[in-house]
Amino acid sequence: MFALSQITFKTSRSIAKAIVLNIGKEDPQRIAKRIVRLMDLKWQMLRPTVILSVTGGAQNLELSQHKELALMEGLVSAAQVSGAAIISAGTDAGLAQLLGQALRETRGVDVPLIGVVPFGAVKGHEGLRQHIQDKQEVMQPSLLGWQVDLGRIKYTYTALDNCRDAAALEPNHSHYVIADDGSRGFEAWGTEISLRSQIYLEMRARFNAPTVLVVVQGGPGTLKTVREALHHSVPTVLICGSGGAADLLAHWCRNADSRDADSRDADSPNPNDDADFPDDGGTCDIKGLSREKLANLRTVMGEKWLAELRTMVGEKREHITSVDLGQADKEEIDQKILQAVLSDNERRQHTLLSSTATTISDDREPCGLERADTSEIKFDDVGKFVSQQQRDQRDKAIYKLRVAVHWGRADIVESTIGDNPNTRDFLQDRALHLAIEMR
């Protein structure tokens, strides 16, 4: 059974659409498929062209106002430019709260902000449960199960009501998935982590949308989320300088190249390696992680699990991008996110590249060579011989240019063109043609 509702907030004039459902102990992947079908069919929102999942910092971020502003403006800008939907933790605290406030304060920005929240940790969930029970007598069958329409529900809790066991819903989110696995209070926190990951992976598949995970601070739950993302080769952007899991993962990335091959074997892990858990007189140089917190992390997650994640980070470094929040501005943050979007699109939709470049060599084939003779030989626009690998690289660059021009991002166009004298003139010419074509 699932329930549909429209939630109105005491502190906001906005109305959030919500799906409330009992997931029990079912497989998260199976539940996610059902949820995304419900999102598509019942919410009827515009299908996103990009999915940004933002994780970490469920409580206070402890960032300066300048860093918070740069981070939020960069995230909102990347989402707006790319036509993205953002997935967050949905509570009126930490990172999800900042995202909601940033979108509220940015006029004219229509970005779906979807909160995925554990039912048992929502402040006031008892009243919501009562609403569902009162309406069960008017349940209706649907293709996706028994449906209860809760109508409009007024939600009066705010961040001032947050406590250890529950948090209020953030009032500026546009959509909510509230999943009940039977847990209540403090025990419910974290029960939604696997489901959140499966939801954005299912959205990625159903909507054919490139997906990026953005990691800000975070703890054990964030590490679980990152492991799931890397397992599915989802590009991951680490916001360094935010502390916690983001900085620990960035630290592992920096040390991956120099780590001894034996220590990277998950079957014989060494999680106390100074390169991974540096010690400086009893302190740790990773922001937000004291030696005491690192020791607790080993206890909670398990040394073998951490070692396996560390190994995965080393093996999947090409999927990971780091941004130094202490030095980056809004433009650099949103550019890194958009570059990650492009990289995910390249990996998953490489066959689409031919639509942007298949006519280039065919139309300008040098004289004196028959088409049958060129099956293993490719040509560039000026008739020079190039390898298949070089042609693939060129085609990827053309695809990046097409998307960057469509986004109106001159900075990404310029970074794609680059400084290589062998390709710069060609790519500049291609970018100009694309700009004229898309006017």
Short mmCIF file of C-alpha atoms in Angstrom, two decimals:
data_model
loop_
_atom_site.label_atom_id
_atom_site.label_comp_id
_atom_site.label_asym_id
_atom_site.label_seq_id
_atom_site.Cartn_x
_atom_site.Cartn_y
_atom_site.Cartn_z
CA MET A 1 0.00 0.00 0.00
CA PHE A 2 1.10 3.56 -0.65
CA ALA A 3 -0.35 6.95 0.20
CA LEU A 4 -0.29 10.15 -1.83
CA SER A 5 -0.43 13.50 -0.14
CA GLN A 6 0.14 17.22 -0.57
CA ILE A 7 1.96 18.71 2.41
CA THR A 8 1.51 22.38 3.27
CA PHE A 9 4.02 23.95 5.65
CA LYS A 10 3.48 26.40 8.49
CA THR A 11 6.52 28.47 7.55
CA SER A 12 6.14 28.33 3.79
CA ARG A 13 3.47 28.89 1.19
CA SER A 14 4.79 26.02 -0.88
CA ILE A 15 3.08 22.66 -1.27
CA ALA A 16 5.16 19.49 -1.47
CA LYS A 17 3.89 16.34 -3.15
CA ALA A 18 4.60 13.25 -1.10
CA ILE A 19 4.59 9.48 -1.48
CA VAL A 20 4.33 7.59 1.80
CA LEU A 21 4.80 3.85 1.65
CA ASN A 22 5.52 0.84 3.79
CA ILE A 23 8.70 -0.84 2.56
CA GLY A 24 9.11 -3.39 5.34
CA LYS A 25 12.27 -5.41 4.81
CA GLU A 26 11.90 -5.76 1.05
CA ASP A 27 14.83 -5.46 -1.35
CA PRO A 28 15.68 -1.72 -1.77
CA GLN A 29 16.26 -2.13 -5.50
CA ARG A 30 12.82 -3.62 -6.02
CA ILE A 31 11.20 -0.91 -3.86
CA ALA A 32 13.10 1.81 -5.73
CA LYS A 33 11.72 0.64 -9.08
CA ARG A 34 8.22 0.95 -7.68
CA ILE A 35 8.89 4.38 -6.16
CA VAL A 36 10.33 5.82 -9.36
CA ARG A 37 7.33 4.54 -11.32
CA LEU A 38 5.11 6.28 -8.77
CA MET A 39 7.16 9.46 -9.09
CA ASP A 40 6.83 9.36 -12.85
CA LEU A 41 3.14 8.46 -13.01
CA LYS A 42 1.68 10.18 -9.95
CA TRP A 43 3.78 13.31 -9.60
CA GLN A 44 3.86 13.91 -13.34
CA MET A 45 6.78 16.32 -13.00
CA LEU A 46 8.97 17.11 -15.95
CA ARG A 47 11.46 14.33 -16.41
CA PRO A 48 14.86 15.53 -15.20
CA THR A 49 17.73 15.51 -17.67
CA VAL A 50 20.29 15.18 -14.85
CA ILE A 51 20.15 13.70 -11.32
CA LEU A 52 22.22 15.29 -8.55
CA SER A 53 22.23 13.35 -5.29
CA VAL A 54 23.67 15.43 -2.44
CA THR A 55 24.76 13.54 0.66
CA GLY A 56 26.40 14.25 4.01
CA GLY A 57 26.11 16.89 6.70
CA ALA A 58 22.82 15.72 8.16
CA GLN A 59 23.34 17.97 11.18
CA ASN A 60 25.29 21.22 11.51
CA LEU A 61 27.83 21.69 8.72
CA GLU A 62 30.08 24.07 10.64
CA LEU A 63 31.03 26.01 7.52
CA SER A 64 31.72 29.73 7.32
CA GLN A 65 29.01 31.85 5.74
CA HIS A 66 31.26 32.48 2.72
CA LYS A 67 31.81 28.74 2.14
CA GLU A 68 28.12 27.94 2.61
CA LEU A 69 27.21 30.59 0.06
CA ALA A 70 29.75 29.40 -2.52
CA LEU A 71 28.66 25.77 -2.07
CA MET A 72 24.93 26.44 -2.33
CA GLU A 73 25.24 28.83 -5.27
CA GLY A 74 27.46 26.35 -7.09
CA LEU A 75 25.02 23.48 -6.53
CA VAL A 76 21.95 25.50 -7.54
CA SER A 77 23.70 26.92 -10.60
CA ALA A 78 24.76 23.45 -11.80
CA ALA A 79 21.23 22.12 -11.30
CA GLN A 80 19.61 25.06 -13.07
CA VAL A 81 21.95 24.99 -16.06
CA SER A 82 21.65 21.23 -16.60
CA GLY A 83 17.93 20.84 -15.90
CA ALA A 84 18.63 18.63 -12.89
CA ALA A 85 16.56 17.26 -10.06
CA ILE A 86 18.27 17.21 -6.66
CA ILE A 87 17.86 14.40 -4.15
CA SER A 88 18.58 15.15 -0.49
CA ALA A 89 17.92 13.85 3.03
CA GLY A 90 14.86 16.11 3.20
CA THR A 91 15.02 17.14 6.86
CA ASP A 92 15.08 20.68 8.20
CA ALA A 93 18.69 20.38 9.33
CA GLY A 94 22.21 20.48 7.93
CA LEU A 95 22.78 20.15 4.20
CA ALA A 96 19.14 19.51 3.23
CA GLN A 97 18.07 22.64 5.10
CA LEU A 98 20.69 24.75 3.31
CA LEU A 99 19.61 23.39 -0.07
CA GLY A 100 15.97 24.21 0.60
CA GLN A 101 16.79 27.72 1.73
CA ALA A 102 19.11 28.31 -1.25
CA LEU A 103 16.41 27.32 -3.74
CA ARG A 104 13.83 29.45 -1.93
CA GLU A 105 16.09 32.48 -2.14
CA THR A 106 16.92 31.97 -5.81
CA ARG A 107 14.01 33.46 -7.69
CA GLY A 108 12.94 32.00 -10.99
CA VAL A 109 14.77 28.70 -10.42
CA ASP A 110 12.53 25.68 -10.98
CA VAL A 111 14.59 22.77 -9.68
CA PRO A 112 12.79 19.74 -8.23
CA LEU A 113 14.17 19.08 -4.74
CA ILE A 114 13.27 15.55 -3.62
CA GLY A 115 13.69 14.51 -0.01
CA VAL A 116 14.00 10.81 0.84
CA VAL A 117 13.21 10.42 4.54
CA PRO A 118 12.72 7.53 6.98
CA PHE A 119 9.11 7.64 8.23
CA GLY A 120 10.04 6.80 11.82
CA ALA A 121 12.42 9.76 12.10
CA VAL A 122 9.97 12.39 10.78
CA LYS A 123 8.76 14.73 13.48
CA GLY A 124 5.02 14.19 13.76
CA HIS A 125 4.98 10.82 12.02
CA GLU A 126 2.35 9.60 14.49
CA GLY A 127 -0.17 12.09 13.10
CA LEU A 128 0.69 11.09 9.56
CA ARG A 129 0.13 7.44 10.46
CA GLN A 130 -3.26 8.34 11.89
CA HIS A 131 -4.20 10.14 8.64
CA ILE A 132 -3.37 6.97 6.70
CA GLN A 133 -5.37 4.74 9.04
CA ASP A 134 -8.39 7.05 8.82
CA LYS A 135 -8.30 6.88 5.03
CA GLN A 136 -7.73 3.15 4.62
CA GLU A 137 -11.43 2.50 4.20
CA VAL A 138 -11.34 4.42 0.90
CA MET A 139 -8.32 2.62 -0.53
CA GLN A 140 -8.38 2.23 -4.28
CA PRO A 141 -6.64 -0.40 -6.43
CA SER A 142 -4.03 0.82 -8.89
CA LEU A 143 -1.45 -0.70 -11.18
CA LEU A 144 1.17 -0.22 -8.48
CA GLY A 145 -0.80 -1.51 -5.51
CA TRP A 146 -3.47 -0.27 -3.15
CA GLN A 147 -3.58 3.54 -3.12
CA VAL A 148 -4.74 5.91 -0.39
CA ASP A 149 -5.25 9.58 -1.22
CA LEU A 150 -4.58 11.61 1.92
CA GLY A 151 -5.37 14.93 0.28
CA ARG A 152 -3.79 18.06 1.71
CA ILE A 153 -2.08 17.78 5.11
CA LYS A 154 -0.95 20.79 7.12
CA TYR A 155 2.50 20.28 8.61
CA THR A 156 3.29 22.49 11.60
CA TYR A 157 6.65 21.23 12.84
CA THR A 158 9.83 23.26 12.25
CA ALA A 159 13.56 22.94 12.86
CA LEU A 160 12.97 24.17 16.42
CA ASP A 161 11.23 20.86 17.08
CA ASN A 162 14.20 18.75 15.99
CA CYS A 163 15.59 16.30 18.51
CA ARG A 164 17.81 13.24 18.67
CA ASP A 165 15.02 10.90 17.62
CA ALA A 166 13.30 12.93 14.89
CA ALA A 167 13.56 15.98 12.64
CA ALA A 168 11.04 18.16 10.86
CA LEU A 169 10.58 18.06 7.10
CA GLU A 170 12.33 20.92 5.29
CA PRO A 171 9.59 23.29 4.02
CA ASN A 172 11.14 24.23 0.67
CA HIS A 173 11.41 20.77 -0.85
CA SER A 174 9.06 20.20 -3.75
CA HIS A 175 8.67 16.42 -3.34
CA TYR A 176 9.05 13.79 -0.63
CA VAL A 177 9.46 10.04 -0.49
CA ILE A 178 8.70 8.95 3.07
CA ALA A 179 9.58 5.29 3.54
CA ASP A 180 8.51 3.22 6.54
CA ASP A 181 10.50 0.09 7.33
CA GLY A 182 8.99 -0.22 10.82
CA SER A 183 11.83 1.49 12.71
CA ARG A 184 11.03 4.39 15.03
CA GLY A 185 12.99 7.21 16.60
CA PHE A 186 16.78 7.16 16.64
CA GLU A 187 16.86 3.62 15.25
CA ALA A 188 15.17 4.86 12.04
CA TRP A 189 18.06 7.15 11.08
CA GLY A 190 20.07 5.62 8.26
CA THR A 191 17.46 3.04 7.29
CA GLU A 192 16.80 5.05 4.13
CA ILE A 193 20.41 5.14 2.89
CA SER A 194 20.26 2.08 0.63
CA LEU A 195 16.85 3.11 -0.67
CA ARG A 196 18.06 6.62 -1.55
CA SER A 197 20.95 5.19 -3.52
CA GLN A 198 18.69 2.77 -5.36
CA ILE A 199 16.19 5.56 -6.13
CA TYR A 200 18.70 7.75 -7.93
CA LEU A 201 20.16 4.73 -9.72
CA GLU A 202 16.67 3.77 -10.89
CA MET A 203 15.96 7.37 -11.97
CA ARG A 204 19.24 7.28 -13.85
CA ALA A 205 18.05 4.22 -15.76
CA ARG A 206 14.37 5.13 -16.23
CA PHE A 207 14.95 8.74 -17.31
CA ASN A 208 18.26 8.02 -19.08
CA ALA A 209 19.72 10.87 -17.06
CA PRO A 210 23.40 11.28 -16.15
CA THR A 211 23.83 11.16 -12.38
CA VAL A 212 26.37 12.71 -10.02
CA LEU A 213 26.84 12.23 -6.28
CA VAL A 214 28.00 15.33 -4.38
CA VAL A 215 29.56 14.64 -0.98
CA VAL A 216 29.66 17.33 1.71
CA GLN A 217 31.12 16.40 5.08
CA GLY A 218 29.29 13.29 6.31
CA GLY A 219 29.88 10.25 8.48
CA PRO A 220 29.36 6.48 8.31
CA GLY A 221 26.12 6.76 6.32
CA THR A 222 27.84 8.93 3.73
CA LEU A 223 30.62 6.36 3.31
CA LYS A 224 27.94 3.72 2.61
CA THR A 225 26.37 6.00 0.02
CA VAL A 226 29.71 6.63 -1.70
CA ARG A 227 30.53 2.92 -1.80
CA GLU A 228 27.21 2.21 -3.53
CA ALA A 229 27.80 5.04 -6.01
CA LEU A 230 31.32 3.92 -6.89
CA HIS A 231 30.13 0.32 -7.26
CA HIS A 232 27.84 1.58 -10.04
CA SER A 233 30.52 3.93 -11.44
CA VAL A 234 28.54 7.06 -10.56
CA PRO A 235 30.77 10.17 -10.81
CA THR A 236 31.38 11.51 -7.31
CA VAL A 237 32.34 15.09 -6.44
CA LEU A 238 34.00 15.50 -3.03
CA ILE A 239 33.70 18.93 -1.41
CA CYS A 240 37.06 19.05 0.38
CA GLY A 241 37.33 21.38 3.32
CA SER A 242 33.81 20.53 4.46
CA GLY A 243 35.28 17.89 6.75
CA GLY A 244 34.29 14.37 7.70
CA ALA A 245 33.80 11.67 5.10
CA ALA A 246 34.40 14.03 2.16
CA ASP A 247 37.89 14.92 3.39
CA LEU A 248 38.73 11.35 4.38
CA LEU A 249 37.82 10.09 0.90
CA ALA A 250 39.80 12.90 -0.73
CA HIS A 251 42.77 11.99 1.46
CA TRP A 252 42.56 8.38 0.29
CA CYS A 253 42.44 9.54 -3.33
CA ARG A 254 45.60 11.61 -2.89
CA ASN A 255 47.47 8.69 -1.35
CA ALA A 256 46.17 5.98 -3.70
CA ASP A 257 48.99 6.31 -6.23
CA SER A 258 51.73 5.93 -3.65
CA ARG A 259 50.15 3.14 -1.62
CA ASP A 260 51.98 -0.18 -1.65
CA ALA A 261 50.16 -2.79 -3.72
CA ASP A 262 50.04 -5.27 -0.84
CA SER A 263 48.22 -2.82 1.44
CA ARG A 264 45.53 -2.41 -1.24
CA ASP A 265 44.54 -6.06 -0.98
CA ALA A 266 41.16 -6.15 0.80
CA ASP A 267 41.91 -9.69 2.02
CA SER A 268 44.83 -8.40 4.11
CA PRO A 269 43.76 -4.86 5.04
CA ASN A 270 45.83 -2.48 7.11
CA PRO A 271 43.38 0.25 8.16
CA ASN A 272 45.90 1.69 10.61
CA ASP A 273 48.22 2.71 7.76
CA ASP A 274 49.55 6.19 8.57
CA ALA A 275 49.01 7.22 4.97
CA ASP A 276 45.28 6.65 5.43
CA PHE A 277 44.85 7.57 9.08
CA PRO A 278 47.63 10.11 9.72
CA ASP A 279 48.75 10.67 13.28
CA ASP A 280 50.24 13.95 14.44
CA GLY A 281 50.70 13.88 18.16
CA GLY A 282 47.33 12.24 18.75
CA THR A 283 45.48 14.38 16.25
CA CYS A 284 44.41 13.83 12.68
CA ASP A 285 45.03 16.28 9.82
CA ILE A 286 41.70 15.40 8.18
CA LYS A 287 39.21 18.16 8.97
CA GLY A 288 36.40 17.11 11.27
CA LEU A 289 37.93 13.72 12.09
CA SER A 290 39.84 13.44 15.34
CA ARG A 291 41.72 10.28 16.21
CA GLU A 292 38.84 9.45 18.54
CA LYS A 293 36.29 9.81 15.72
CA LEU A 294 38.43 7.71 13.39
CA ALA A 295 38.67 4.99 16.02
CA ASN A 296 34.90 5.11 16.41
CA LEU A 297 34.54 4.91 12.63
CA ARG A 298 36.59 1.70 12.60
CA THR A 299 34.38 0.26 15.33
CA VAL A 300 31.10 1.19 13.65
CA MET A 301 32.00 0.29 10.07
CA GLY A 302 34.53 -2.46 10.69
CA GLU A 303 38.17 -2.42 9.67
CA LYS A 304 37.73 -4.82 6.76
CA TRP A 305 34.81 -2.80 5.37
CA LEU A 306 36.85 0.43 5.52
CA ALA A 307 39.82 -1.24 3.87
CA GLU A 308 37.59 -2.49 1.05
CA LEU A 309 36.17 0.99 0.54
CA ARG A 310 39.67 2.47 0.55
CA THR A 311 40.69 -0.03 -2.12
CA MET A 312 37.61 0.79 -4.18
CA VAL A 313 38.43 4.50 -3.97
CA GLY A 314 41.89 3.76 -5.34
CA GLU A 315 40.52 1.63 -8.16
CA LYS A 316 37.75 4.09 -9.07
CA ARG A 317 39.76 7.30 -8.89
CA GLU A 318 38.75 8.26 -12.42
CA HIS A 319 35.17 8.58 -11.17
CA ILE A 320 36.11 10.92 -8.31
CA THR A 321 36.62 14.68 -8.47
CA SER A 322 37.66 16.87 -5.56
CA VAL A 323 36.91 20.56 -5.07
CA ASP A 324 38.72 22.55 -2.39
CA LEU A 325 36.01 24.55 -0.65
CA GLY A 326 38.64 26.77 0.94
CA GLN A 327 39.78 28.05 -2.46
CA ALA A 328 36.91 27.36 -4.86
CA ASP A 329 34.23 29.87 -5.75
CA LYS A 330 30.72 29.24 -7.04
CA GLU A 331 31.95 29.00 -10.65
CA GLU A 332 34.54 26.31 -9.92
CA ILE A 333 32.08 24.23 -7.87
CA ASP A 334 29.38 24.23 -10.51
CA GLN A 335 31.93 23.62 -13.29
CA LYS A 336 33.28 20.52 -11.51
CA ILE A 337 29.74 19.19 -11.07
CA LEU A 338 28.85 19.83 -14.72
CA GLN A 339 32.08 18.18 -15.90
CA ALA A 340 31.11 15.14 -13.81
CA VAL A 341 27.68 15.17 -15.49
CA LEU A 342 29.37 15.11 -18.87
CA SER A 343 31.68 12.27 -17.87
CA ASP A 344 28.72 10.12 -16.78
CA ASN A 345 26.95 10.83 -20.04
CA GLU A 346 30.06 9.83 -22.00
CA ARG A 347 30.40 6.51 -20.23
CA ARG A 348 26.75 5.51 -20.54
CA GLN A 349 25.82 6.95 -23.91
CA HIS A 350 28.93 6.60 -25.99
CA THR A 351 26.89 5.37 -28.95
CA LEU A 352 25.15 8.74 -29.12
CA LEU A 353 28.43 10.45 -29.96
CA SER A 354 28.16 9.33 -33.56
CA SER A 355 25.14 11.61 -34.06
CA THR A 356 27.37 14.64 -33.61
CA ALA A 357 30.27 13.56 -35.79
CA THR A 358 29.50 10.72 -38.19
CA THR A 359 29.36 13.05 -41.19
CA ILE A 360 32.67 14.74 -40.49
CA SER A 361 35.05 12.25 -42.08
CA ASP A 362 32.56 10.81 -44.59
CA ASP A 363 31.93 14.18 -46.24
CA ARG A 364 35.59 15.11 -46.56
CA GLU A 365 37.29 11.89 -47.52
CA PRO A 366 40.56 12.52 -49.42
CA CYS A 367 40.54 11.85 -53.14
CA GLY A 368 42.11 8.68 -54.51
CA LEU A 369 40.94 6.33 -51.76
CA GLU A 370 37.90 4.14 -52.15
CA ARG A 371 35.49 3.90 -49.22
CA ALA A 372 36.08 0.13 -48.99
CA ASP A 373 39.77 0.77 -48.37
CA THR A 374 39.14 2.97 -45.33
CA SER A 375 37.34 0.54 -43.02
CA GLU A 376 40.28 0.50 -40.62
CA ILE A 377 41.52 4.03 -41.31
CA LYS A 378 39.85 7.23 -40.09
CA PHE A 379 40.41 10.79 -41.23
CA ASP A 380 40.01 14.14 -39.52
CA ASP A 381 38.53 17.27 -41.07
CA VAL A 382 41.71 18.25 -42.87
CA GLY A 383 42.46 14.83 -44.31
CA LYS A 384 45.08 13.67 -41.82
CA PHE A 385 45.22 10.04 -40.75
CA VAL A 386 44.07 9.46 -37.15
CA SER A 387 43.57 6.34 -35.09
CA GLN A 388 40.21 5.08 -33.88
CA GLN A 389 41.24 6.11 -30.36
CA GLN A 390 42.00 9.65 -31.53
CA ARG A 391 38.70 9.81 -33.35
CA ASP A 392 36.87 8.66 -30.20
CA GLN A 393 38.60 11.40 -28.22
CA ARG A 394 37.62 13.95 -30.84
CA ASP A 395 34.03 12.76 -30.86
CA LYS A 396 33.85 13.01 -27.09
CA ALA A 397 35.16 16.56 -27.26
CA ILE A 398 32.52 17.46 -29.86
CA TYR A 399 29.81 16.01 -27.67
CA LYS A 400 31.07 18.01 -24.67
CA LEU A 401 31.05 21.14 -26.82
CA ARG A 402 27.50 20.50 -27.94
CA VAL A 403 26.25 20.14 -24.35
CA ALA A 404 28.32 23.08 -23.06
CA VAL A 405 27.03 25.35 -25.85
CA HIS A 406 23.49 24.21 -25.09
CA TRP A 407 24.07 25.07 -21.41
CA GLY A 408 25.55 28.43 -22.41
CA ARG A 409 28.75 27.66 -20.51
CA ALA A 410 31.70 29.42 -22.17
CA ASP A 411 34.02 28.21 -19.39
CA ILE A 412 33.35 24.55 -20.18
CA VAL A 413 33.64 25.25 -23.91
CA GLU A 414 37.07 26.80 -23.34
CA SER A 415 38.27 23.97 -21.06
CA THR A 416 37.10 21.41 -23.64
CA ILE A 417 38.92 23.19 -26.48
CA GLY A 418 42.13 23.21 -24.43
CA ASP A 419 45.61 24.25 -25.56
CA ASN A 420 46.59 21.33 -27.80
CA PRO A 421 47.77 22.95 -31.07
CA ASN A 422 46.74 19.84 -33.01
CA THR A 423 43.09 20.10 -32.02
CA ARG A 424 42.46 23.65 -30.81
CA ASP A 425 41.65 25.24 -34.18
CA PHE A 426 39.33 22.39 -35.15
CA LEU A 427 37.44 22.47 -31.85
CA GLN A 428 37.16 26.26 -31.91
CA ASP A 429 35.64 26.03 -35.36
CA ARG A 430 33.28 23.29 -34.23
CA ALA A 431 32.19 25.30 -31.17
CA LEU A 432 31.43 28.30 -33.41
CA HIS A 433 29.33 26.17 -35.77
CA LEU A 434 27.42 24.68 -32.84
CA ALA A 435 26.73 28.12 -31.39
CA ILE A 436 25.33 29.31 -34.71
CA GLU A 437 23.31 26.09 -35.15
CA MET A 438 21.68 26.43 -31.72
CA ARG A 439 20.78 30.11 -31.95
#
